[in-house]
Short mmCIF file of C-alpha atoms and ligand atoms in Angstrom, two decimals:
data_model
loop_
_atom_site.label_atom_id
_atom_site.label_comp_id
_atom_site.label_asym_id
_atom_site.label_seq_id
_atom_site.Cartn_x
_atom_site.Cartn_y
_atom_site.Cartn_z
CA MET A 1 42.47 -0.10 96.82
CA LEU A 2 39.44 -0.42 99.20
CA LEU A 3 36.97 -0.54 96.51
CA LYS A 4 38.95 -2.90 94.68
CA LYS A 5 38.76 -4.97 97.90
CA SER A 6 35.26 -4.71 98.24
CA THR A 7 34.57 -5.78 94.89
CA LEU A 8 36.83 -8.61 95.24
CA LEU A 9 34.71 -9.76 98.34
CA SER A 10 31.35 -9.34 96.46
CA VAL A 11 32.66 -11.44 93.76
CA LEU A 12 33.75 -14.16 96.03
CA LEU A 13 30.26 -13.54 98.04
CA VAL A 14 28.38 -14.26 94.69
CA VAL A 15 30.55 -17.48 93.84
CA ALA A 16 30.27 -18.73 97.16
CA LEU A 17 26.34 -18.29 97.14
CA MET A 18 26.23 -20.06 93.59
CA PHE A 19 28.29 -22.99 94.92
CA GLY A 20 25.95 -23.04 97.97
CA LEU A 21 23.06 -22.89 96.04
CA SER A 22 24.26 -25.80 93.54
CA PHE A 23 25.16 -27.77 96.45
CA SER A 24 21.67 -27.50 98.03
CA ALA A 25 20.13 -28.10 94.71
CA VAL A 26 21.92 -31.39 93.53
CA ALA A 27 22.36 -33.97 96.61
CA GLN A 28 25.67 -34.56 97.53
CA ASP A 29 25.32 -38.45 96.43
CA GLY A 30 23.16 -37.82 93.67
CA GLU A 31 19.78 -39.61 93.24
CA VAL A 32 17.84 -42.72 93.08
CA GLU A 33 14.72 -43.37 91.20
CA ILE A 34 12.22 -45.45 92.91
CA PHE A 35 9.37 -46.57 90.53
CA SER A 36 6.11 -47.83 91.63
CA TRP A 37 2.23 -47.60 91.77
CA TRP A 38 1.48 -46.74 95.08
CA THR A 39 -0.49 -43.69 94.98
CA GLY A 40 -3.74 -44.51 96.65
CA GLY A 41 -4.83 -44.20 100.17
CA GLY A 42 -2.59 -46.36 102.39
CA GLU A 43 -0.37 -47.20 99.54
CA GLU A 44 1.30 -43.68 99.27
CA GLU A 45 1.55 -42.95 102.94
CA GLY A 46 3.40 -46.24 103.28
CA LEU A 47 5.66 -45.35 100.66
CA ASN A 48 6.13 -41.71 102.06
CA ALA A 49 7.03 -43.19 105.57
CA LEU A 50 9.70 -45.55 103.85
CA ILE A 51 11.54 -42.62 101.74
CA GLU A 52 11.29 -40.74 104.75
CA LEU A 53 13.18 -43.23 106.77
CA PHE A 54 15.57 -43.52 103.68
CA ASN A 55 16.10 -39.79 103.62
CA GLU A 56 17.26 -40.12 107.44
CA GLN A 57 19.34 -42.86 106.87
CA TYR A 58 21.13 -41.29 103.64
CA PRO A 59 20.32 -37.41 103.47
CA ASP A 60 22.67 -37.14 100.80
CA VAL A 61 20.65 -38.97 98.30
CA GLU A 62 17.79 -37.71 96.52
CA VAL A 63 14.95 -40.03 96.23
CA ILE A 64 12.71 -39.81 92.78
CA ASN A 65 9.47 -40.77 93.42
CA ALA A 66 8.45 -42.00 90.14
CA THR A 67 4.82 -43.52 90.43
CA VAL A 68 2.34 -44.65 88.12
CA ALA A 69 -1.32 -44.72 89.43
CA GLY A 70 -3.50 -47.61 89.00
CA GLY A 71 -4.01 -50.61 91.38
CA ALA A 72 -2.26 -53.67 90.98
CA GLY A 73 -0.01 -51.91 88.75
CA SER A 74 -2.86 -51.89 85.70
CA ASN A 75 -0.84 -48.97 84.35
CA ALA A 76 2.65 -49.09 85.87
CA LYS A 77 3.33 -52.73 84.69
CA ALA A 78 3.20 -51.33 80.99
CA VAL A 79 5.49 -48.39 81.51
CA LEU A 80 7.84 -50.21 83.21
CA LYS A 81 8.52 -52.89 80.56
CA THR A 82 8.65 -50.45 78.11
CA ARG A 83 11.54 -48.50 80.26
CA MET A 84 13.24 -51.88 80.82
CA VAL A 85 13.15 -52.99 77.32
CA GLY A 86 14.22 -49.59 76.23
CA GLY A 87 17.26 -50.00 78.32
CA ASN A 88 15.99 -46.90 80.65
CA PRO A 89 15.51 -48.73 83.80
CA PRO A 90 14.80 -46.78 87.30
CA ASP A 91 17.23 -47.68 89.99
CA SER A 92 14.74 -49.86 91.51
CA PHE A 93 11.19 -50.80 91.02
CA GLN A 94 8.30 -52.47 92.65
CA VAL A 95 7.46 -56.34 91.30
CA HIS A 96 5.53 -59.36 92.69
CA GLY A 97 7.87 -62.24 93.35
CA GLY A 98 7.21 -64.85 91.18
CA ALA A 99 6.14 -64.96 87.44
CA GLU A 100 6.29 -61.63 87.10
CA LEU A 101 9.95 -61.04 88.26
CA VAL A 102 11.20 -64.02 87.17
CA ASP A 103 9.50 -64.63 83.67
CA THR A 104 9.51 -60.94 82.75
CA TYR A 105 12.69 -59.67 84.02
CA VAL A 106 15.02 -62.25 85.37
CA GLU A 107 14.95 -64.82 82.87
CA THR A 108 15.25 -62.12 79.86
CA GLY A 109 18.51 -61.24 81.54
CA MET A 110 17.60 -57.70 82.77
CA MET A 111 18.24 -57.86 86.39
CA GLN A 112 21.10 -58.36 88.61
CA PRO A 113 21.74 -60.93 91.45
CA ILE A 114 21.35 -59.52 95.02
CA THR A 115 22.27 -62.85 96.70
CA GLY A 116 25.83 -61.31 97.90
CA LEU A 117 24.23 -58.36 99.41
CA LEU A 118 21.60 -60.29 101.45
CA GLU A 119 24.60 -62.09 102.53
CA GLU A 120 26.81 -59.13 103.23
CA TRP A 121 23.86 -57.91 105.26
CA GLY A 122 23.11 -60.73 107.11
CA VAL A 123 19.63 -61.16 106.44
CA LYS A 124 19.11 -63.94 103.88
CA ASP A 125 18.13 -66.29 107.04
CA LYS A 126 15.81 -63.32 108.31
CA PHE A 127 13.21 -63.67 105.92
CA ASN A 128 10.14 -66.18 105.56
CA GLN A 129 12.13 -68.28 102.94
CA GLN A 130 9.00 -69.77 100.98
CA ILE A 131 8.50 -65.81 100.14
CA LEU A 132 12.10 -64.97 99.68
CA GLU A 133 12.57 -68.25 97.24
CA MET A 134 9.40 -66.50 94.94
CA SER A 135 12.44 -63.70 94.30
CA SER A 136 15.34 -66.79 92.78
CA TYR A 137 15.95 -68.39 89.82
CA GLU A 138 18.80 -70.64 89.16
CA GLY A 139 20.09 -70.16 92.57
CA GLU A 140 20.64 -66.71 92.86
CA TYR A 141 18.04 -64.15 94.38
CA TYR A 142 16.84 -61.22 92.54
CA SER A 143 14.88 -58.94 94.59
CA ILE A 144 13.81 -58.30 98.37
CA PRO A 145 10.48 -58.54 99.74
CA VAL A 146 9.42 -55.83 101.62
CA ASN A 147 6.16 -57.14 102.76
CA VAL A 148 3.23 -60.17 102.09
CA HIS A 149 -0.11 -59.18 101.42
CA ARG A 150 -3.35 -61.33 101.81
CA SER A 151 -5.27 -61.71 98.70
CA ASN A 152 -8.21 -63.67 99.85
CA ALA A 153 -9.51 -60.92 102.53
CA MET A 154 -13.05 -59.92 102.98
CA PHE A 155 -13.68 -56.68 105.03
CA TYR A 156 -17.11 -55.73 106.39
CA ASN A 157 -18.94 -52.66 107.66
CA LYS A 158 -19.82 -53.94 111.33
CA SER A 159 -22.90 -51.69 111.69
CA VAL A 160 -24.44 -52.44 108.67
CA LEU A 161 -24.23 -56.10 109.10
CA GLU A 162 -25.25 -55.60 112.69
CA GLU A 163 -28.37 -53.06 111.58
CA ASN A 164 -29.60 -55.80 109.24
CA GLY A 165 -29.13 -58.80 111.42
CA VAL A 166 -26.50 -60.43 109.02
CA GLU A 167 -24.04 -62.63 110.81
CA PRO A 168 -20.61 -63.01 109.33
CA PRO A 169 -20.65 -65.72 107.24
CA THR A 170 -19.00 -68.99 107.87
CA ASP A 171 -18.87 -70.75 104.42
CA LEU A 172 -19.87 -70.10 100.71
CA ASP A 173 -23.36 -71.02 101.02
CA SER A 174 -23.76 -68.84 104.25
CA PHE A 175 -21.91 -65.68 102.56
CA VAL A 176 -24.40 -66.07 99.60
CA ASP A 177 -27.32 -66.29 102.04
CA ALA A 178 -25.70 -63.00 103.79
CA LEU A 179 -25.74 -61.53 100.29
CA ALA A 180 -29.31 -62.23 99.72
CA GLU A 181 -30.47 -60.68 103.24
CA LEU A 182 -28.50 -57.41 102.63
CA ASP A 183 -29.89 -57.01 99.19
CA GLU A 184 -33.61 -57.57 100.58
CA ALA A 185 -32.49 -54.75 102.81
CA GLY A 186 -32.04 -52.54 100.04
CA VAL A 187 -27.99 -52.36 100.95
CA VAL A 188 -25.58 -53.10 98.34
CA PRO A 189 -24.24 -56.62 99.60
CA LEU A 190 -20.98 -56.63 98.00
CA ALA A 191 -19.05 -53.68 96.87
CA LEU A 192 -16.98 -54.13 93.86
CA GLY A 193 -14.53 -51.64 91.79
CA ASP A 194 -13.36 -53.70 88.68
CA THR A 195 -12.63 -50.96 85.99
CA ASN A 196 -9.26 -52.00 86.23
CA LYS A 197 -10.87 -55.91 85.75
CA TRP A 198 -8.40 -57.42 88.42
CA PRO A 199 -10.42 -57.06 91.35
CA ALA A 200 -13.09 -59.45 89.59
CA GLY A 201 -10.43 -61.87 88.70
CA GLN A 202 -9.20 -61.41 92.65
CA ILE A 203 -12.63 -62.75 93.62
CA PHE A 204 -12.24 -65.62 91.01
CA GLU A 205 -8.86 -66.66 92.40
CA THR A 206 -10.08 -66.69 96.19
CA LEU A 207 -13.13 -68.87 94.92
CA LEU A 208 -10.59 -71.07 93.10
CA VAL A 209 -9.00 -71.90 96.59
CA ALA A 210 -12.18 -72.40 98.22
CA THR A 211 -13.28 -74.68 95.97
CA LEU A 212 -9.78 -76.75 94.96
CA GLY A 213 -8.13 -76.52 98.35
CA PRO A 214 -5.02 -74.94 98.52
CA ASP A 215 -3.18 -78.55 97.12
CA GLY A 216 -5.44 -78.45 94.39
CA TYR A 217 -5.16 -74.64 93.81
CA ASN A 218 -1.09 -74.94 93.75
CA GLY A 219 -1.40 -78.04 91.49
CA LEU A 220 -2.56 -75.56 88.83
CA TRP A 221 0.61 -74.00 88.78
CA ASN A 222 2.56 -77.09 89.03
CA GLY A 223 0.68 -79.58 86.99
CA SER A 224 -0.80 -81.89 89.21
CA THR A 225 -4.36 -80.51 89.18
CA ALA A 226 -5.96 -80.16 85.27
CA ALA A 227 -7.33 -77.14 84.41
CA ASP A 228 -10.48 -78.73 83.74
CA ASP A 229 -10.99 -79.86 87.49
CA PRO A 230 -14.49 -80.12 88.13
CA ALA A 231 -13.93 -77.49 91.34
CA VAL A 232 -12.93 -74.90 88.58
CA ARG A 233 -15.99 -74.57 87.47
CA GLU A 234 -17.88 -74.94 90.70
CA ALA A 235 -15.64 -71.95 91.52
CA LEU A 236 -17.13 -70.06 88.21
CA VAL A 237 -20.84 -71.42 89.58
CA TYR A 238 -19.98 -69.54 92.87
CA PHE A 239 -18.80 -66.58 91.20
CA ASP A 240 -21.76 -66.17 88.89
CA LYS A 241 -23.95 -66.47 92.16
CA ILE A 242 -22.12 -63.80 94.24
CA MET A 243 -21.92 -61.62 91.16
CA GLU A 244 -25.93 -61.05 91.36
CA TYR A 245 -25.01 -58.90 94.46
CA VAL A 246 -22.74 -56.49 93.69
CA ASN A 247 -23.18 -52.73 93.08
CA ASP A 248 -24.36 -52.12 89.75
CA ASP A 249 -21.53 -49.28 88.86
CA HIS A 250 -19.01 -51.95 89.60
CA SER A 251 -17.31 -51.62 85.94
CA ALA A 252 -16.57 -47.65 86.45
CA LEU A 253 -15.32 -47.90 90.04
CA THR A 254 -11.61 -48.53 91.19
CA TRP A 255 -10.79 -50.95 94.51
CA GLN A 256 -10.77 -47.65 96.21
CA ASP A 257 -14.20 -46.73 95.37
CA ALA A 258 -15.27 -49.92 96.08
CA THR A 259 -13.59 -49.97 99.39
CA GLN A 260 -15.37 -46.53 100.15
CA ILE A 261 -18.81 -47.24 99.63
CA MET A 262 -18.80 -50.11 102.39
CA GLN A 263 -16.82 -47.53 104.51
CA GLU A 264 -19.86 -45.33 104.01
CA GLY A 265 -22.25 -47.51 104.76
CA GLU A 266 -23.71 -47.80 101.40
CA ALA A 267 -22.10 -51.91 101.42
CA GLY A 268 -21.76 -54.70 103.27
CA PHE A 269 -18.87 -56.66 102.21
CA ASN A 270 -15.64 -55.83 100.44
CA ILE A 271 -13.44 -58.52 98.93
CA MET A 272 -10.04 -57.25 98.65
CA GLY A 273 -6.37 -57.77 99.36
CA ASP A 274 -5.45 -56.30 102.51
CA TRP A 275 -3.97 -53.08 101.10
CA ALA A 276 -7.89 -52.11 101.80
CA GLU A 277 -6.90 -52.37 105.19
CA GLY A 278 -4.16 -49.50 104.88
CA TYR A 279 -6.93 -47.77 103.27
CA LEU A 280 -9.53 -48.05 105.77
CA LYS A 281 -7.22 -46.49 108.03
CA GLN A 282 -6.24 -43.68 106.10
CA LEU A 283 -10.11 -43.00 106.08
CA GLY A 284 -10.28 -42.76 109.91
CA TRP A 285 -11.42 -46.25 110.83
CA THR A 286 -10.02 -48.75 113.21
CA PRO A 287 -10.05 -52.59 112.84
CA GLY A 288 -12.28 -54.42 114.81
CA GLU A 289 -14.27 -51.18 115.94
CA GLU A 290 -16.14 -50.18 112.66
CA PHE A 291 -15.00 -53.03 110.26
CA GLY A 292 -14.36 -56.61 111.00
CA TRP A 293 -12.55 -59.28 108.73
CA MET A 294 -12.54 -62.74 107.39
CA PRO A 295 -10.55 -64.96 104.68
CA VAL A 296 -12.93 -65.07 101.69
CA PRO A 297 -15.38 -67.68 103.31
CA GLY A 298 -14.19 -71.43 102.15
CA SER A 299 -10.39 -70.14 101.70
CA GLU A 300 -10.02 -70.29 105.70
CA GLY A 301 -6.61 -72.13 106.18
CA THR A 302 -5.13 -70.60 103.21
CA PHE A 303 -3.25 -67.61 102.74
CA ILE A 304 -2.92 -66.34 99.08
CA VAL A 305 0.39 -64.12 99.35
CA VAL A 306 0.96 -61.27 97.41
CA THR A 307 4.26 -59.99 97.84
CA ASP A 308 5.78 -56.72 96.59
CA THR A 309 9.38 -56.65 96.06
CA PHE A 310 12.21 -54.61 94.91
CA GLY A 311 15.17 -55.57 93.03
CA LEU A 312 18.16 -54.21 91.01
CA PRO A 313 17.83 -53.90 87.41
CA LYS A 314 21.23 -54.00 84.68
CA GLY A 315 21.89 -50.60 83.68
CA ALA A 316 20.44 -48.83 86.79
CA PRO A 317 21.97 -45.41 86.33
CA ASN A 318 22.41 -44.90 90.11
CA PRO A 319 23.10 -48.66 91.27
CA GLU A 320 24.91 -47.59 94.59
CA ASN A 321 22.23 -45.52 95.77
CA ALA A 322 19.73 -48.32 94.46
CA LYS A 323 21.69 -51.00 97.04
CA LYS A 324 21.02 -48.22 99.95
CA TRP A 325 17.36 -48.43 98.79
CA LEU A 326 17.39 -52.35 99.14
CA LYS A 327 19.15 -52.35 102.47
CA THR A 328 16.45 -49.89 103.73
CA ILE A 329 13.85 -52.05 102.98
CA ALA A 330 15.40 -55.15 103.67
CA SER A 331 16.00 -54.01 107.33
CA VAL A 332 13.50 -54.74 110.41
CA GLU A 333 13.17 -51.00 110.74
CA GLY A 334 12.33 -50.69 107.06
CA GLN A 335 9.98 -53.37 107.01
CA ASP A 336 8.17 -52.18 110.38
CA THR A 337 7.91 -48.74 109.05
CA PHE A 338 6.34 -49.46 105.80
CA ASN A 339 4.03 -52.45 106.98
CA PRO A 340 1.79 -51.08 109.72
CA ILE A 341 0.83 -48.14 107.16
CA LYS A 342 0.40 -50.27 103.98
CA GLY A 343 -1.98 -52.99 105.50
CA SER A 344 0.55 -55.66 104.81
CA ILE A 345 3.00 -57.81 106.98
CA PRO A 346 6.59 -58.19 107.33
CA ALA A 347 8.42 -60.70 104.91
CA ARG A 348 11.05 -60.78 107.90
CA LEU A 349 10.31 -63.30 110.76
CA ASP A 350 12.05 -60.79 113.41
CA ALA A 351 9.76 -57.62 113.37
CA ASP A 352 8.19 -55.99 115.98
CA GLU A 353 4.79 -57.34 116.41
CA SER A 354 4.00 -54.50 118.73
CA LYS A 355 3.87 -52.03 116.05
CA TYR A 356 0.88 -54.05 114.24
CA ASP A 357 -2.87 -53.62 114.76
CA ALA A 358 -5.21 -56.26 115.45
CA TYR A 359 -5.89 -56.98 111.84
CA LEU A 360 -2.29 -57.01 110.84
CA THR A 361 -1.45 -59.40 114.21
CA SER A 362 -4.23 -61.48 113.17
CA ALA A 363 -2.93 -61.82 109.81
CA MET A 364 0.76 -62.82 111.01
CA GLU A 365 -0.78 -65.60 112.83
CA ASP A 366 -2.89 -66.92 109.95
CA PHE A 367 0.53 -66.47 107.74
CA ALA A 368 2.33 -68.72 110.34
CA SER A 369 0.09 -71.68 109.90
CA ASP A 370 -1.87 -71.42 106.91
CA THR A 371 -0.92 -73.09 103.48
CA LEU A 372 0.89 -70.51 101.37
CA SER A 373 -0.66 -70.22 97.78
CA PRO A 374 0.30 -67.69 95.44
CA SER A 375 -1.59 -64.93 93.80
CA ILE A 376 -2.73 -65.50 90.17
CA VAL A 377 -3.83 -61.56 89.66
CA HIS A 378 -0.89 -59.94 91.55
CA GLY A 379 2.01 -61.81 89.49
CA SER A 380 2.87 -64.77 91.66
CA ALA A 381 1.53 -67.99 90.28
CA ALA A 382 1.51 -67.61 86.35
CA PRO A 383 2.94 -65.67 83.46
CA GLU A 384 1.68 -61.91 82.50
CA GLY A 385 -0.23 -63.50 79.41
CA PHE A 386 -2.72 -65.90 81.62
CA ILE A 387 -3.54 -63.08 84.17
CA THR A 388 -4.70 -60.83 81.27
CA ALA A 389 -6.24 -63.85 79.54
CA MET A 390 -8.05 -65.14 82.67
CA ASN A 391 -9.05 -61.47 83.80
CA ASP A 392 -10.67 -60.71 80.30
CA THR A 393 -12.43 -64.24 80.80
CA ILE A 394 -13.83 -63.23 84.12
CA ASN A 395 -14.97 -59.76 83.41
CA GLU A 396 -16.83 -61.15 79.80
CA PHE A 397 -18.03 -63.75 82.21
CA ILE A 398 -19.63 -60.96 84.45
CA THR A 399 -21.61 -59.85 81.25
CA THR A 400 -22.84 -63.26 79.84
CA GLY A 401 -23.43 -65.54 82.65
CA ASP A 402 -22.44 -68.28 80.70
CA VAL A 403 -20.46 -71.02 82.97
CA ASP A 404 -19.41 -73.61 80.32
CA GLN A 405 -18.20 -70.72 78.21
CA ALA A 406 -15.90 -69.39 80.95
CA PHE A 407 -14.57 -72.77 81.80
CA GLU A 408 -13.80 -73.70 78.43
CA SER A 409 -11.94 -70.17 78.07
CA PHE A 410 -10.20 -70.93 81.42
CA GLN A 411 -8.86 -74.36 80.11
CA ALA A 412 -7.88 -72.60 76.81
CA ASN A 413 -6.06 -69.76 78.87
CA HIS A 414 -4.50 -72.34 81.03
CA GLU A 415 -3.30 -74.63 78.10
CA GLU A 416 -1.76 -71.80 76.18
CA TYR A 417 0.34 -70.03 79.11
CA VAL A 418 0.83 -72.21 82.01
CA GLN A 419 1.59 -75.55 80.67
C1 LIG B 1 -0.89 -55.13 94.47
C2 LIG B 1 -0.02 -54.60 95.22
C3 LIG B 1 -0.24 -54.26 96.55
C4 LIG B 1 -1.37 -52.91 96.51
C5 LIG B 1 -2.26 -53.25 95.27
C6 LIG B 1 -3.05 -52.16 94.87
O1 LIG B 1 -0.54 -55.39 93.43
O2 LIG B 1 0.88 -55.86 95.42
O3 LIG B 1 0.66 -53.51 96.96
O4 LIG B 1 -0.60 -52.12 95.81
O5 LIG B 1 -1.71 -53.94 94.28
O6 LIG B 1 -3.12 -51.28 94.16
#
């Protein structure tokens, strides 16, 4: 009898252990798969901080952090599209507000509207409305902006400039002069890493703003500026001049490599979206101490917007958990956890400014007073077909230096994909 009792107890113990194990192995409320391309320095840390916050808020939901490396989604976007079209969506995914979201996924009927959630959580009015509108289509919202990045940002190594007696430039011509001075001094003037093509396209979009002005640039997307405007050609001429001063190995490097060579003192300037600021901080730098910043010369007064958003795909395997994720990123706490690390500013207007460093508070000020323009390269201004074609044109232009050919090709791309 005694023996039987102990046998029974052991069996019960084993069963309890098995249950215990299975309970701890599978989160009680299931999982949520979040898809992004945030694997680089600053990006990964920002995302991890957000996931940590989510884990605190929803300890019973397991986050599957599905990332595909490659800046600006150079690899992730294709993987995502295949999954979406193949009926295998993640629960939520990183997507730029504007054309990238609307043309690719909303118009094609692959997303669920989330207007009701924004209302239920009382957050609709808390966002910058111009940014939120980039996620809207026919009166409904389809994603939540977690941040606002600036594409027309330029960073510089303060000691490299000081040692070579170079002043931060004030316009495009003084920029070209500053590049020439650094070149004379034997320093790489401008760090570029365009193995994924888009960083060169991004420099070009900032020059388009500089030569066309914000209204002229915005007009390229609303029909009021023609693609053969002489200012487009002028942007190409400046681009050509500036490319004389980039590192020789630019086509073998990523954006992080380029930022890093500036940080290591091999180069003076780096034109990059302000995710580079997140990266520089990860590399141990403090804004204003080791590095300075300014809008790309000639583009002051315009804030070229890059906004990362998350939505709810139709057929998401865990829609309730996806909504929890969206609620976290829509909250002030979520935005203030992510953005100070990521190098972006919050899309909400009621964030706690004390959490943001000197660079980010200056970006917040510019954002509040500048004209906002959508980025081409980061998905907001024009459809994917145009971005690919323009990046190809610009990369070919770097090799040929043929301004007229690039100008014609820009016009042909615009006619094919935008008009
Ligand atoms: C942008 C994205 C940023 C940053 C950058 C580099 O497209 O909006 O959040 O990740 O690419 O990867």
